[in-house]
């Protein structure tokens, strides 16, 4: 079995780094420097034409998009480790929340950043669009907060669903994109996710 993980520090690839650490699957990590243009080099573009990490190559098959990678690694290695549901309704719930994180919550966060962050060109920013995006981020975080009422984790016991969704929530927290103090359930859940040894290992900089 061969598994190569294309990674860059402080990027979406952190999600996959924690997923792989949880699974304990042997793999080779190729560290990319985005600022130096590694993700746009021809040898990488032949794997992922989008020029983005995370990307994995498993026994010759390329998988990109962090959602697809989490679901693929979960299905392939996570079921026997009780970190991902077997095919069936629970699998459907897992796919729902992993997809929701990137497509629904992530969409609003991306829009907020585009219109408010100094990382993005100011001449493309619109204050009203920024306010609308902020309201959408808050509404979507409240959906997650309410979903976690009376629950320790998103789908049954701790799973890669929590790994994935919490990585995005962590990023929102670290970038101060929202006032997180109003989401008590979400903050407690993040603490439970952060107490996992795999999480601590990745965050301690083993992959940073
Ligand atoms: N939708 C993709 C987003 C991946 C993405 O945008 N990755 C960024 C880092 S956060 C990247 O690799 N950028 C490389 C570049 O801009 O050259 C996913 O979820 O995997």
CSV table of N, CA and C and ligand atoms in Angstrom, one decimal, residues 8 10-13 15-16 34-35 37-40 44 48 50-55 64-67 69 102 164, ligand 1:
chain,number,residue,atom,x,y,z
A,8,UNK,N,0.5,21.5,3.2
A,8,UNK,CA,1.2,22.8,3.5
A,8,UNK,C,0.7,23.2,4.9
A,10,UNK,N,-0.6,25.4,8.0
A,10,UNK,CA,-1.6,26.5,8.1
A,10,UNK,C,-2.5,26.6,6.9
A,11,UNK,N,-3.0,25.4,6.4
A,11,UNK,CA,-3.8,25.4,5.3
A,11,UNK,C,-5.0,24.4,5.5
A,12,UNK,N,-5.8,24.3,4.5
A,12,UNK,CA,-6.9,23.3,4.6
A,12,UNK,C,-6.4,21.9,4.8
A,13,UNK,N,-5.1,21.7,4.4
A,13,UNK,CA,-4.5,20.3,4.6
A,13,UNK,C,-4.4,19.9,6.0
A,15,UNK,N,-6.7,19.7,8.1
A,15,UNK,CA,-7.9,18.8,8.3
A,15,UNK,C,-7.4,17.3,8.0
A,16,UNK,N,-6.8,17.2,6.8
A,16,UNK,CA,-6.3,15.8,6.5
A,16,UNK,C,-5.2,15.3,7.4
A,34,UNK,N,3.4,27.0,-0.3
A,34,UNK,CA,2.5,27.7,-1.2
A,34,UNK,C,3.1,29.0,-1.7
A,35,UNK,N,3.7,29.7,-0.7
A,35,UNK,CA,4.3,31.0,-1.1
A,35,UNK,C,5.4,30.9,-2.2
A,37,UNK,N,5.3,28.8,-4.4
A,37,UNK,CA,4.7,28.3,-5.7
A,37,UNK,C,4.8,26.8,-5.9
A,38,UNK,N,5.1,26.0,-4.8
A,38,UNK,CA,5.1,24.6,-5.0
A,38,UNK,C,3.8,24.0,-5.6
A,39,UNK,N,2.7,24.6,-5.1
A,39,UNK,CA,1.4,24.0,-5.5
A,39,UNK,C,1.1,24.3,-7.0
A,40,UNK,N,1.8,25.1,-7.6
A,40,UNK,CA,1.6,25.5,-9.0
A,40,UNK,C,2.6,24.9,-10.0
A,44,UNK,N,3.2,18.9,-9.6
A,44,UNK,CA,2.1,18.8,-8.7
A,44,UNK,C,0.8,18.9,-9.4
A,48,UNK,N,-3.1,17.3,-9.1
A,48,UNK,CA,-4.3,18.1,-8.8
A,48,UNK,C,-4.2,19.4,-9.7
A,50,UNK,N,-6.0,21.8,-9.8
A,50,UNK,CA,-6.4,23.0,-9.1
A,50,UNK,C,-5.2,23.6,-8.4
A,51,UNK,N,-4.1,22.9,-8.3
A,51,UNK,CA,-2.9,23.4,-7.6
A,51,UNK,C,-3.2,23.7,-6.1
A,52,UNK,N,-3.8,22.7,-5.4
A,52,UNK,CA,-4.2,23.0,-4.0
A,52,UNK,C,-4.0,21.8,-3.2
A,53,UNK,N,-3.7,22.0,-1.9
A,53,UNK,CA,-3.6,21.0,-0.9
A,53,UNK,C,-4.8,21.1,0.0
A,54,UNK,N,-5.3,20.1,0.6
A,54,UNK,CA,-4.7,18.7,0.6
A,54,UNK,C,-5.0,18.0,-0.7
A,55,UNK,N,-4.0,17.1,-1.0
A,55,UNK,CA,-4.2,16.1,-2.1
A,55,UNK,C,-3.6,14.8,-1.6
A,64,UNK,N,-8.6,14.6,-4.4
A,64,UNK,CA,-8.4,16.0,-3.8
A,64,UNK,C,-9.8,16.5,-3.4
A,65,UNK,N,-9.8,17.6,-2.7
A,65,UNK,CA,-10.9,18.2,-2.0
A,65,UNK,C,-10.9,17.6,-0.6
A,66,UNK,N,-10.8,18.4,0.4
A,66,UNK,CA,-10.7,17.9,1.8
A,66,UNK,C,-11.9,17.0,2.2
A,67,UNK,N,-13.1,17.4,1.7
A,67,UNK,CA,-14.3,16.6,2.0
A,67,UNK,C,-14.1,15.2,1.5
A,69,UNK,N,-11.5,13.6,0.6
A,69,UNK,CA,-10.4,12.9,1.3
A,69,UNK,C,-10.8,12.4,2.6
A,102,UNK,N,-17.8,22.3,4.5
A,102,UNK,CA,-17.1,23.1,3.5
A,102,UNK,C,-18.1,23.9,2.6
A,164,UNK,N,-13.1,16.6,11.1
A,164,UNK,CA,-13.2,17.4,9.9
A,164,UNK,C,-13.9,18.8,10.3
B,1,LIG,N1,-11.8,23.2,-1.6
B,1,LIG,C1,-10.5,22.8,-1.3
B,1,LIG,C2,-9.6,24.0,-1.0
B,1,LIG,C3,-8.2,23.7,-1.0
B,1,LIG,C4,-7.4,25.0,-1.0
B,1,LIG,O1,-7.9,26.1,-1.3
B,1,LIG,N2,-6.1,24.9,-0.5
B,1,LIG,C5,-5.3,26.1,-0.5
B,1,LIG,C6,-4.6,26.2,0.9
B,1,LIG,S1,-5.9,26.5,2.1
B,1,LIG,C7,-4.1,25.9,-1.4
B,1,LIG,O2,-3.6,24.8,-1.5
B,1,LIG,N3,-3.7,26.9,-2.1
B,1,LIG,C8,-2.6,26.8,-3.0
B,1,LIG,C9,-2.3,28.0,-3.9
B,1,LIG,O3,-3.1,29.0,-3.7
B,1,LIG,O4,-1.4,27.9,-4.7
B,1,LIG,C10,-10.4,21.7,-0.2
B,1,LIG,O5,-11.3,21.7,0.6
B,1,LIG,O6,-9.5,20.9,-0.2
